[in-house]
Short mmCIF file of C-alpha atoms and ligand atoms in Angstrom, two decimals:
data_model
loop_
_atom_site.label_atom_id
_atom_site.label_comp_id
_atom_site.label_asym_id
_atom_site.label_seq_id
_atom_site.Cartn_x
_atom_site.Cartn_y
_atom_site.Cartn_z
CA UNK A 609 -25.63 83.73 -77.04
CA UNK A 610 -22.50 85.59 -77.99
CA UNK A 611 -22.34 87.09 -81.41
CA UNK A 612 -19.46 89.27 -82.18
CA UNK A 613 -19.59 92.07 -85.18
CA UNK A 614 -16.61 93.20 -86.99
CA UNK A 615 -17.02 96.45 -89.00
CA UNK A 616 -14.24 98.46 -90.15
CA UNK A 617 -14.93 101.17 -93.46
CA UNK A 618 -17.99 103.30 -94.24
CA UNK A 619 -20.41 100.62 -95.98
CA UNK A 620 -19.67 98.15 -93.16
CA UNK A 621 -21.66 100.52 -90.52
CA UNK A 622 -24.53 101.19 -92.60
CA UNK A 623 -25.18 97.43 -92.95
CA UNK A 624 -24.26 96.41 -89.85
CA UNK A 625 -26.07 98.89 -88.06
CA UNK A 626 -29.90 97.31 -88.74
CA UNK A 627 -27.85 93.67 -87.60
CA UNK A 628 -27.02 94.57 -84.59
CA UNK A 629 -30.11 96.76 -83.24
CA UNK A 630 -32.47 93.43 -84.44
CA UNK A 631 -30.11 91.18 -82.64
CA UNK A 632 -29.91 93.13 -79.50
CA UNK A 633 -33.55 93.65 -79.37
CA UNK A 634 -34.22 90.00 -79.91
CA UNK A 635 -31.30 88.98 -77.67
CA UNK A 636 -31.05 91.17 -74.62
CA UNK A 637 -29.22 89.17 -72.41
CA UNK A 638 -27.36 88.00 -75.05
CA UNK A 639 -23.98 89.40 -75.76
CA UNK A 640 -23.08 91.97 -78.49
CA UNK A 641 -19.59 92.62 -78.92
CA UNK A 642 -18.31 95.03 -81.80
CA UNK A 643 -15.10 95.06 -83.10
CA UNK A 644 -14.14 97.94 -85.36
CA UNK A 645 -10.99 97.27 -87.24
CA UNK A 646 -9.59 100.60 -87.78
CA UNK A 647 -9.50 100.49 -92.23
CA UNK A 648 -11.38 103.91 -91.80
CA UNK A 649 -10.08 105.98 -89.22
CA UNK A 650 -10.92 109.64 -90.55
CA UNK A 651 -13.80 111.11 -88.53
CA UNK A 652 -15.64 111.68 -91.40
CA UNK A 653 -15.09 107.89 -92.96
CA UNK A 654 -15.98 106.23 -89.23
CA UNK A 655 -17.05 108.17 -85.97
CA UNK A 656 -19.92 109.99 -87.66
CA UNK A 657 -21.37 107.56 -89.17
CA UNK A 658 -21.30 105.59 -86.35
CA UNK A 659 -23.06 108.45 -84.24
CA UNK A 660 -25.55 108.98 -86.75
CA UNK A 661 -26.44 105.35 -87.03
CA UNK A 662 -27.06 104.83 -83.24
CA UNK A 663 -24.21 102.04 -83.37
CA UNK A 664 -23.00 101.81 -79.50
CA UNK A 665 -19.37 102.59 -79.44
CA UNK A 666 -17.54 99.52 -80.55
CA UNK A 667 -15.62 97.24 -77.96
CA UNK A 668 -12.32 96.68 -79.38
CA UNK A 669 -10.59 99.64 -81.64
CA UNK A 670 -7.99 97.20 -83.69
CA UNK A 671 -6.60 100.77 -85.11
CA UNK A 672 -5.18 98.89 -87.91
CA UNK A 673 -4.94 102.12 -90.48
CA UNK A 674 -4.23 101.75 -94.29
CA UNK A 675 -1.51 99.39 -95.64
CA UNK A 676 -1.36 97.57 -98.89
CA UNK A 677 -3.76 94.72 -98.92
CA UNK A 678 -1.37 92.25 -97.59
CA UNK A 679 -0.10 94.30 -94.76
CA UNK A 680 -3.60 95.55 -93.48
CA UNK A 681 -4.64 92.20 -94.15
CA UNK A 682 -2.48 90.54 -91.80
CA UNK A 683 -2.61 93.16 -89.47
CA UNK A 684 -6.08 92.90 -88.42
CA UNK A 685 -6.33 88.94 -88.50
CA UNK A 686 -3.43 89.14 -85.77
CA UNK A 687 -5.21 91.78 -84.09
CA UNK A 688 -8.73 90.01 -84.58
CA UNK A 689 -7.13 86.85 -82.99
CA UNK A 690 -6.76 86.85 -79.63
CA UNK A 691 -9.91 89.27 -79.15
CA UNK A 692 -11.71 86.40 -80.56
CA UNK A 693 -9.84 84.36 -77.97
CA UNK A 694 -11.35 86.15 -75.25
CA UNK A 695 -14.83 87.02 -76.71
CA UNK A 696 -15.24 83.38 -77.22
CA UNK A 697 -17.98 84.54 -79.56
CA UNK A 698 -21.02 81.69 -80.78
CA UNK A 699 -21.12 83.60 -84.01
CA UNK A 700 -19.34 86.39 -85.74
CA UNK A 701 -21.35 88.29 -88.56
CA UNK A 702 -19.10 90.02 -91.14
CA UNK A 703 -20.68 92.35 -93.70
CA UNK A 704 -19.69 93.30 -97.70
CA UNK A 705 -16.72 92.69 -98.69
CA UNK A 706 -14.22 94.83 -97.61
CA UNK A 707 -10.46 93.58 -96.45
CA UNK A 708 -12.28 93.67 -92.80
CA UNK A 709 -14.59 91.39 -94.15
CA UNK A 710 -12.00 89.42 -95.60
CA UNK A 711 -9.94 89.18 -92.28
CA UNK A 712 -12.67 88.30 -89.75
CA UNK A 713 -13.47 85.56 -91.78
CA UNK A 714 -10.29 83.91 -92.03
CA UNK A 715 -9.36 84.53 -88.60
CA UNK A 716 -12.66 83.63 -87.42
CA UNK A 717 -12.88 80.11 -89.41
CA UNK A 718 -9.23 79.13 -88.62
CA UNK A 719 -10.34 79.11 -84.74
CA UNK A 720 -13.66 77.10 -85.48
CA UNK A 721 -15.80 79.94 -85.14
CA UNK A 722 -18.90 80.14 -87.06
CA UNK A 723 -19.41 82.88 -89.77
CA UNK A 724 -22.56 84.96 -90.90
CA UNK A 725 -22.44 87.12 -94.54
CA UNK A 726 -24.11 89.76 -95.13
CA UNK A 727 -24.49 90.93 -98.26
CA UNK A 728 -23.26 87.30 -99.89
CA UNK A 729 -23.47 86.02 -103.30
CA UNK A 730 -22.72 89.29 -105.12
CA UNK A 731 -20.38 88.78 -107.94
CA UNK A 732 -18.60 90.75 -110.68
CA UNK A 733 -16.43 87.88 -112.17
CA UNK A 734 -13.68 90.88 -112.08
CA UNK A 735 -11.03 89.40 -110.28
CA UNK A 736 -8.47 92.27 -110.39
CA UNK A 737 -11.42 94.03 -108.08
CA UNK A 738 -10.15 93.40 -104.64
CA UNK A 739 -13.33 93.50 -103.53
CA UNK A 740 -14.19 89.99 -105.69
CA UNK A 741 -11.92 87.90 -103.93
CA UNK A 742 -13.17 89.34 -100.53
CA UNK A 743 -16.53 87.97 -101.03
CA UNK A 744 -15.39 84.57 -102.82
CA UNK A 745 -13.43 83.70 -99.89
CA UNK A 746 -16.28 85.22 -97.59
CA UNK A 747 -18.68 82.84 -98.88
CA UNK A 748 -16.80 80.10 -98.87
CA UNK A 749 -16.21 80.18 -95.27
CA UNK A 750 -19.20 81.43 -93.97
CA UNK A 751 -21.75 78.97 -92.70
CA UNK A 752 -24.64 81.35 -92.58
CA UNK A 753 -25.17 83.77 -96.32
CA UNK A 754 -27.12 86.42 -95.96
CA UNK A 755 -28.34 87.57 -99.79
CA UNK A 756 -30.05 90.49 -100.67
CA UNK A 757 -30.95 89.74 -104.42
CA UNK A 758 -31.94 86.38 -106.51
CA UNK A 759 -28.96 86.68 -108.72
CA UNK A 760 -26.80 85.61 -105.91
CA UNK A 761 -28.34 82.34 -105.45
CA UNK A 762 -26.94 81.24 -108.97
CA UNK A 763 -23.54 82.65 -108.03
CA UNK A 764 -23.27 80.71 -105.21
CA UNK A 765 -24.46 77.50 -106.93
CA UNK A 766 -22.22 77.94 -109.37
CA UNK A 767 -19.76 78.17 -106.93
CA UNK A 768 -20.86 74.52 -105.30
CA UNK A 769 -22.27 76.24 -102.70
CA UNK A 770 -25.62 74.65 -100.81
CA UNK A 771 -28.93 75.84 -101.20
CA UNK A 772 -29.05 75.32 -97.01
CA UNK A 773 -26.71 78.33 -96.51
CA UNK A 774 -28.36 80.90 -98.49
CA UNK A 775 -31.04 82.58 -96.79
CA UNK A 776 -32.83 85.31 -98.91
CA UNK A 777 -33.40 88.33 -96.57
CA UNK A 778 -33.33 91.68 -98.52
CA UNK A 779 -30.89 94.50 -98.21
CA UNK A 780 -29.49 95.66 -94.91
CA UNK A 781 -28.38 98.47 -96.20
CA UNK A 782 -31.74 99.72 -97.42
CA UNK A 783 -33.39 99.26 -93.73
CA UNK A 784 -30.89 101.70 -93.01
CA UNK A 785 -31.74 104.23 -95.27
CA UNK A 786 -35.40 103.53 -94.82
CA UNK A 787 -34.92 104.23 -90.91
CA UNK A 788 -33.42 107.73 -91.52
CA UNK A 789 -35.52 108.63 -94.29
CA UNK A 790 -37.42 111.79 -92.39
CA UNK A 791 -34.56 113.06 -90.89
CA UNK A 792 -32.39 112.99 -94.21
CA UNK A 793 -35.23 114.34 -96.17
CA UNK A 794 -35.48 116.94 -93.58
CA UNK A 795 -31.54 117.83 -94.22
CA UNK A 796 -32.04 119.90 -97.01
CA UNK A 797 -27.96 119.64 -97.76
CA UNK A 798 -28.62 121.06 -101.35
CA UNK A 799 -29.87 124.54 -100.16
CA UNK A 800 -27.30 124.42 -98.08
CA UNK A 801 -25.16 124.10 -100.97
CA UNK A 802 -26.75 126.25 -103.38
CA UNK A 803 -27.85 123.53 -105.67
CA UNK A 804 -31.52 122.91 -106.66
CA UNK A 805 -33.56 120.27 -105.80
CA UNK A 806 -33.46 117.92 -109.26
CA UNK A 807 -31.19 120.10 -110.96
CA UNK A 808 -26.94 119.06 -110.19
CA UNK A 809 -25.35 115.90 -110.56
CA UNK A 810 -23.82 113.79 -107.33
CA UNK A 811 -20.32 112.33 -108.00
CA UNK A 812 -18.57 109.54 -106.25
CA UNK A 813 -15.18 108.04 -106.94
CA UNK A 814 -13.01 105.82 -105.13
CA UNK A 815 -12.13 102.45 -106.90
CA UNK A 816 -8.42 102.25 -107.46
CA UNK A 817 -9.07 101.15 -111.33
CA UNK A 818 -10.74 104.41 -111.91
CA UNK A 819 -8.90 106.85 -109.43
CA UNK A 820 -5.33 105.44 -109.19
CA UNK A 821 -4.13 105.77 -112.71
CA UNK A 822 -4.36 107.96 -115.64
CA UNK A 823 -8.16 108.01 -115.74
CA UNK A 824 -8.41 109.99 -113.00
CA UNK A 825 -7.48 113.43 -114.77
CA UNK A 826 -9.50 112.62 -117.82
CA UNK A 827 -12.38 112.02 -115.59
CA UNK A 828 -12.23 115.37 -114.01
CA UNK A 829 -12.18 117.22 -117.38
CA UNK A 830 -15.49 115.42 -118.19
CA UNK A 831 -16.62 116.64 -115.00
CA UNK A 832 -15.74 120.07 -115.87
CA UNK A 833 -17.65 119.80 -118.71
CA UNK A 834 -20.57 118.25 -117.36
CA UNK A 835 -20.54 120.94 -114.79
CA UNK A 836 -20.90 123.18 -117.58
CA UNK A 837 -24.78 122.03 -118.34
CA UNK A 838 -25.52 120.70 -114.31
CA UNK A 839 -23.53 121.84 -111.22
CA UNK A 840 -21.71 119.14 -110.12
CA UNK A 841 -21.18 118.20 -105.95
CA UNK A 842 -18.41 115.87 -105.44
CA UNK A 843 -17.46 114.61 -102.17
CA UNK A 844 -14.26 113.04 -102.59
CA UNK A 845 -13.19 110.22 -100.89
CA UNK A 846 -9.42 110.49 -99.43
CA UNK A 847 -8.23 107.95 -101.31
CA UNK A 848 -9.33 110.16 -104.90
CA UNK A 849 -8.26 113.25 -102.61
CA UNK A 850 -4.75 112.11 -102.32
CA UNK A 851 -4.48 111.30 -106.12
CA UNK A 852 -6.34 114.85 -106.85
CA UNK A 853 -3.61 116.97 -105.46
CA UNK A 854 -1.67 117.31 -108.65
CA UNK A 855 -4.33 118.39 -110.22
CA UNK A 856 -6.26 121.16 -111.02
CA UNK A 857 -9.63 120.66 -110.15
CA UNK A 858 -10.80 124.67 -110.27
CA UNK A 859 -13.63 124.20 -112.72
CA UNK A 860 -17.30 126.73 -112.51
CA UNK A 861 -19.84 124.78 -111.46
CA UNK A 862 -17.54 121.65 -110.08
CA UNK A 863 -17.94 122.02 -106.41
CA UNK A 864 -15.42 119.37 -104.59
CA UNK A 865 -16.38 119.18 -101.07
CA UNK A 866 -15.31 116.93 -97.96
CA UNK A 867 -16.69 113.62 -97.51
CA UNK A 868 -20.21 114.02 -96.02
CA UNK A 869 -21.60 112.09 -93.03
CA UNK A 870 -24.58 109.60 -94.22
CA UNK A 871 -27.80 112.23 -93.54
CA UNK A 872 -26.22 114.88 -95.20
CA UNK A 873 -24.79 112.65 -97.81
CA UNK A 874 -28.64 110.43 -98.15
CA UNK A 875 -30.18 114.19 -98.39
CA UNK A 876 -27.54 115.12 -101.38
CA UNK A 877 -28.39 111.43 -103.11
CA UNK A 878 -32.15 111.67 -102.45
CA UNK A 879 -32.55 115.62 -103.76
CA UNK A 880 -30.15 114.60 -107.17
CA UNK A 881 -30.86 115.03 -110.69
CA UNK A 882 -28.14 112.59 -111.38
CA UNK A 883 -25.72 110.21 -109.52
CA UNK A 884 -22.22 109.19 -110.94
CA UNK A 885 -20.34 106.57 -109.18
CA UNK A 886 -17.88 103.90 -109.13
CA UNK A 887 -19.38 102.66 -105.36
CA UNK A 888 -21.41 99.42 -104.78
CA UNK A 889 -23.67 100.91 -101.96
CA UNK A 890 -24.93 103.95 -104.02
CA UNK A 891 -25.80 102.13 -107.65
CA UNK A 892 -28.27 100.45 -104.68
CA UNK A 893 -29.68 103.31 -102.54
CA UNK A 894 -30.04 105.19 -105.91
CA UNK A 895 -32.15 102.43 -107.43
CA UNK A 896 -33.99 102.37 -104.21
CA UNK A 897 -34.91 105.80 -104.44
CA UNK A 898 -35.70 105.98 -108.01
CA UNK A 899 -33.22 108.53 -108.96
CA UNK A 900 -30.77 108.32 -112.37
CA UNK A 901 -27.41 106.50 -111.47
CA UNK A 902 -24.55 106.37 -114.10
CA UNK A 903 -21.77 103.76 -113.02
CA UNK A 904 -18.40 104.51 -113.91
CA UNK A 905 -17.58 100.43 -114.05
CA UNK A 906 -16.87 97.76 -116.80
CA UNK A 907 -18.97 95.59 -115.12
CA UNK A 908 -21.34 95.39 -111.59
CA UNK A 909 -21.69 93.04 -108.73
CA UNK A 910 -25.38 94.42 -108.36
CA UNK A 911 -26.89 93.76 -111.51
CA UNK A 912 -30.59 94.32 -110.25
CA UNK A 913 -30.09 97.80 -110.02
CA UNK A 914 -29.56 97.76 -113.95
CA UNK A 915 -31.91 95.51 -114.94
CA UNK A 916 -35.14 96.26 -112.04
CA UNK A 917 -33.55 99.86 -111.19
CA UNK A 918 -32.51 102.86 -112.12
CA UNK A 919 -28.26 102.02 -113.00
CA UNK A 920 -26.69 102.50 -116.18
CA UNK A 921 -23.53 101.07 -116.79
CA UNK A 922 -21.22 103.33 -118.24
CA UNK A 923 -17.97 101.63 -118.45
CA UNK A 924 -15.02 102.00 -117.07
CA UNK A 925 -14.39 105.43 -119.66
CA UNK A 926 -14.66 108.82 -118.84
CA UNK A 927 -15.69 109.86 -122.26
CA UNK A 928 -18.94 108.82 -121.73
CA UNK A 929 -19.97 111.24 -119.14
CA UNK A 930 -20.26 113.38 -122.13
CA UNK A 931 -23.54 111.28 -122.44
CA UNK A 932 -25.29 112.03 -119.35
CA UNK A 933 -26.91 115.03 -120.05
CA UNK A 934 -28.86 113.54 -123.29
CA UNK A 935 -29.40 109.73 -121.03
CA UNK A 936 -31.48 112.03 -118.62
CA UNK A 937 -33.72 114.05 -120.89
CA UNK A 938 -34.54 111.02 -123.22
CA UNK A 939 -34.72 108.99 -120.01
CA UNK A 940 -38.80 108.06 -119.34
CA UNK A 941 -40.11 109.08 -115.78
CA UNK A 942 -41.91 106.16 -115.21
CA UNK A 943 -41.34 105.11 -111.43
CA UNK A 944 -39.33 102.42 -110.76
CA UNK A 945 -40.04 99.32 -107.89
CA UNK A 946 -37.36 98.49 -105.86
CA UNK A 947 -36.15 94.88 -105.58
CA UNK A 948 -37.93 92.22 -103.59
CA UNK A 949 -37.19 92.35 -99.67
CA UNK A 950 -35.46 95.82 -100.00
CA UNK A 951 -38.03 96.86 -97.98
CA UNK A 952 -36.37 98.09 -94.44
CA UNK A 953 -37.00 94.82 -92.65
CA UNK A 954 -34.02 92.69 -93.92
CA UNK A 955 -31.90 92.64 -90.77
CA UNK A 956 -35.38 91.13 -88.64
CA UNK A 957 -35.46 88.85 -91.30
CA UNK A 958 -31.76 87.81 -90.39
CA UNK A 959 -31.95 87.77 -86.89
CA UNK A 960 -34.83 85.53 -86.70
CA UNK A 961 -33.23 82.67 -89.27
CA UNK A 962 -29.74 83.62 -86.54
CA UNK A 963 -32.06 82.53 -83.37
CA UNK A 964 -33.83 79.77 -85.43
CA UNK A 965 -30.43 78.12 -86.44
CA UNK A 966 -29.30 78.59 -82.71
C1 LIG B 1464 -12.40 100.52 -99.07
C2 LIG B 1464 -12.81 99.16 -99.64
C3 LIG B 1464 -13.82 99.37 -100.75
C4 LIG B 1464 -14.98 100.21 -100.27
C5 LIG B 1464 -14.46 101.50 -99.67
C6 LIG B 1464 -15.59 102.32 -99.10
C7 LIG B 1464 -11.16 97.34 -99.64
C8 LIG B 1464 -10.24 96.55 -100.48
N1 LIG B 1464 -11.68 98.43 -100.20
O1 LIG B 1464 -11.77 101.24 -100.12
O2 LIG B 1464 -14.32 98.12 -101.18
O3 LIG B 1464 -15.83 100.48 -101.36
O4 LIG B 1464 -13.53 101.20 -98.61
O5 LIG B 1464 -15.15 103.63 -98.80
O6 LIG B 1464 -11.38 96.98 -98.51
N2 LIG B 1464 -7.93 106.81 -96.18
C9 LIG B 1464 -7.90 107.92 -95.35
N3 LIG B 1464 -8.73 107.91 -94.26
C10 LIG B 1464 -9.58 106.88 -93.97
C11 LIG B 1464 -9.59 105.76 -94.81
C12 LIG B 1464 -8.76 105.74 -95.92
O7 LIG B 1464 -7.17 108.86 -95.58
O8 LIG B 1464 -10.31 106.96 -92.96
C13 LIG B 1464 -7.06 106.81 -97.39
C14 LIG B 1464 -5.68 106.29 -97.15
O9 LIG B 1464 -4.82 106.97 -97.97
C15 LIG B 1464 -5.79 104.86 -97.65
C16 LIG B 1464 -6.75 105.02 -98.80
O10 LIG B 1464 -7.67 106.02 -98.38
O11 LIG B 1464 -4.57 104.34 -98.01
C17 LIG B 1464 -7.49 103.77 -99.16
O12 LIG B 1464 -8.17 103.23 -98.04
P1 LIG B 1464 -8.57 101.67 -98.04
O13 LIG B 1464 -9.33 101.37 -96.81
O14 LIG B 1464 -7.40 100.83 -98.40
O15 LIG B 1464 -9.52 101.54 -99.30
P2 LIG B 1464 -10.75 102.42 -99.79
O16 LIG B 1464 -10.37 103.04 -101.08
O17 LIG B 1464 -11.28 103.28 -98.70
#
């Protein structure tokens, strides 16, 4: 069997990763081809997360680099195209819902080639987020969905989609973080820092609604504030880099740091007193780990991780950050479960239904 993985940003390689080690250890003689499409290209958004992860270095580089949507878009499916020619892959798995995700899938389904999502069925009936009408369009043309939660089945039925495509397997991207759990724990990134164990909050902010427009600055006052009661580490994302440069960002307590490879960044996340993000991944790996996240967001594609975890939704206003500080002292200690089948075993759980529908 041939089965052909295209990954191309930060997210995609922590899901993927658990994928592809299940399906070569099930597969051996089978034939694992990755494709990496280039959308991240920054060491620190690709390479070391692909070292840390164990993913073998990918096959094909497609070095498509950013682009407005439509440009990097179309870049990648003509790239994708004739390596999918010569691959001749039985199945290509796509994960999330990035524009990779959106190209494979279209290339891929144009050529007759079956398509596996993971991560399907998420919605956040917000269809300025690019990221919604990545998965629509994913789901729609994939004929195996992977889902991680049970709010996703309804999604896709209310989207006419067949109960014989869904295949409930848990959450890829928890196996990952459940595989490097001693060695993050073991990081100890906050001392490092000079930040205590419990005691600063972890900021992340990339989504073009929140860091692309006149929010942005308001946000960082809040933060300055906030770092006035909690230190505050902030990786920032180049995307929120590049619209941070105008800006004066030299605040006590605010420390804004380079992106962080995933251990150092899972260590950070796992040692917090208090996460605030606009990401998908995190309001999940936070909820898994039981610590406070505070979601910078109208709205959620992951609505488990508000109503069985540990995610509050904020809104898409910077105002309420002022909040935080008073949400985690009247906030109750009691520990939380995590989902059903986000237990690190989701990707064996998708490569046996893969070989069973072979
Ligand atoms: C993308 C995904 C988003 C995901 C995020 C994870 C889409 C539509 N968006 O957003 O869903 O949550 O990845 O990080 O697919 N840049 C660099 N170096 C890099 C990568 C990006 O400098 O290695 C800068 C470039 O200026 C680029 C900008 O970041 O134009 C945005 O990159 P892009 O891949 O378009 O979107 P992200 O914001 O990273």
């Amino acid at each position: 069997m041939r089965i052909l993985y295209v990954v191309g940003t930060r997210p995609n390689f922590v899901k993927t990763a658990p994928v592809i080690a299940a399906l070569r250890a099930r597969l051996p003689a089978g034939r694992h081809t990755i494709v990496h499409t280039g959308q991240h290209y920054d060491r620190l958004m690709s390479e070391v997360f692909l070292e840390e992860l164990g993913v073998p270095a990918p096959d094909h580089m497609l070095e498509v680099g950013s682009g407005s949507h439509a440009a990097m878009t179309a870049r990648m499916m003509e790239r994708l195209e004739p390596v999918l020619a010569a691959e001749s892959p039985d199945l290509v798995i796509v994960p999330g819902d990035v524009n990779s995700t959106l190209a494979a899938v279209l290339t891929a389904v144009k050529m007759g080639i079956p398509v596996a999502h993971v991560e399907s069925g998420l919605r956040s009936f917000d269809l300025t987020m690019p990221e919604e009408v990545n998965r629509i369009v994913a789901d729609r043309f994939s004929e195996l969905l992977f889902l991680h939660s049970e709010e996703a089945v309804g999604n896709l039925r209310a989207e006419g989609i067949a109960d014989e495509r869904m295949h409930m397997v848990g959450n890829t991207m928890i196996d990952t973080l459940v595989a490097l759990e001693g060695r993050f724990r073991a990081a100890a990134v906050a001392a490092r820092l000079g930040v205590e164990p419990g005691a600063y909050a972890l900021v992340t902010l990339h989504r073009p609604a929140l860091v692309d427009g006149p929010l942005l600055p308001q946000t960082v006052e809040r933060l300055a504030a906030l770092a006035a009661e909690m230190p505050v580490v902030f990786p920032v994302h180049p995307r929120t880099r590049k619209m941070m440069e105008s800006l004066d960002a030299n605040h006590p307590g605010l420390s804004l740091i380079e992106p962080l490879g995933y251990l150092d960044f899972l260590s950070l996340l796992a040692d917090a007193g208090a996460v605030l993000t606009d990401s998908g991944g995190i309001q999940e790996e936070t909820t898994y780990l039981g610590i406070p996240c505070f979601t910078l967001r109208d709205n959620t594609e992951r609505p488990v991780t508000v109503s069985a975890g540990t995610n509050t939704l904020l809104g898409l206003d910077p105002a309420a950050i002022a909040g935080i500080p008073s949400a985690l002292a009247g906030r109750s200690d009691a520990p939380s479960e995590p989902p059903p089948l986000w237990d690190g075993h989701a990707a064996e759980r998708i490569a046996d239904v893969i070989l069973a529908h072979s």
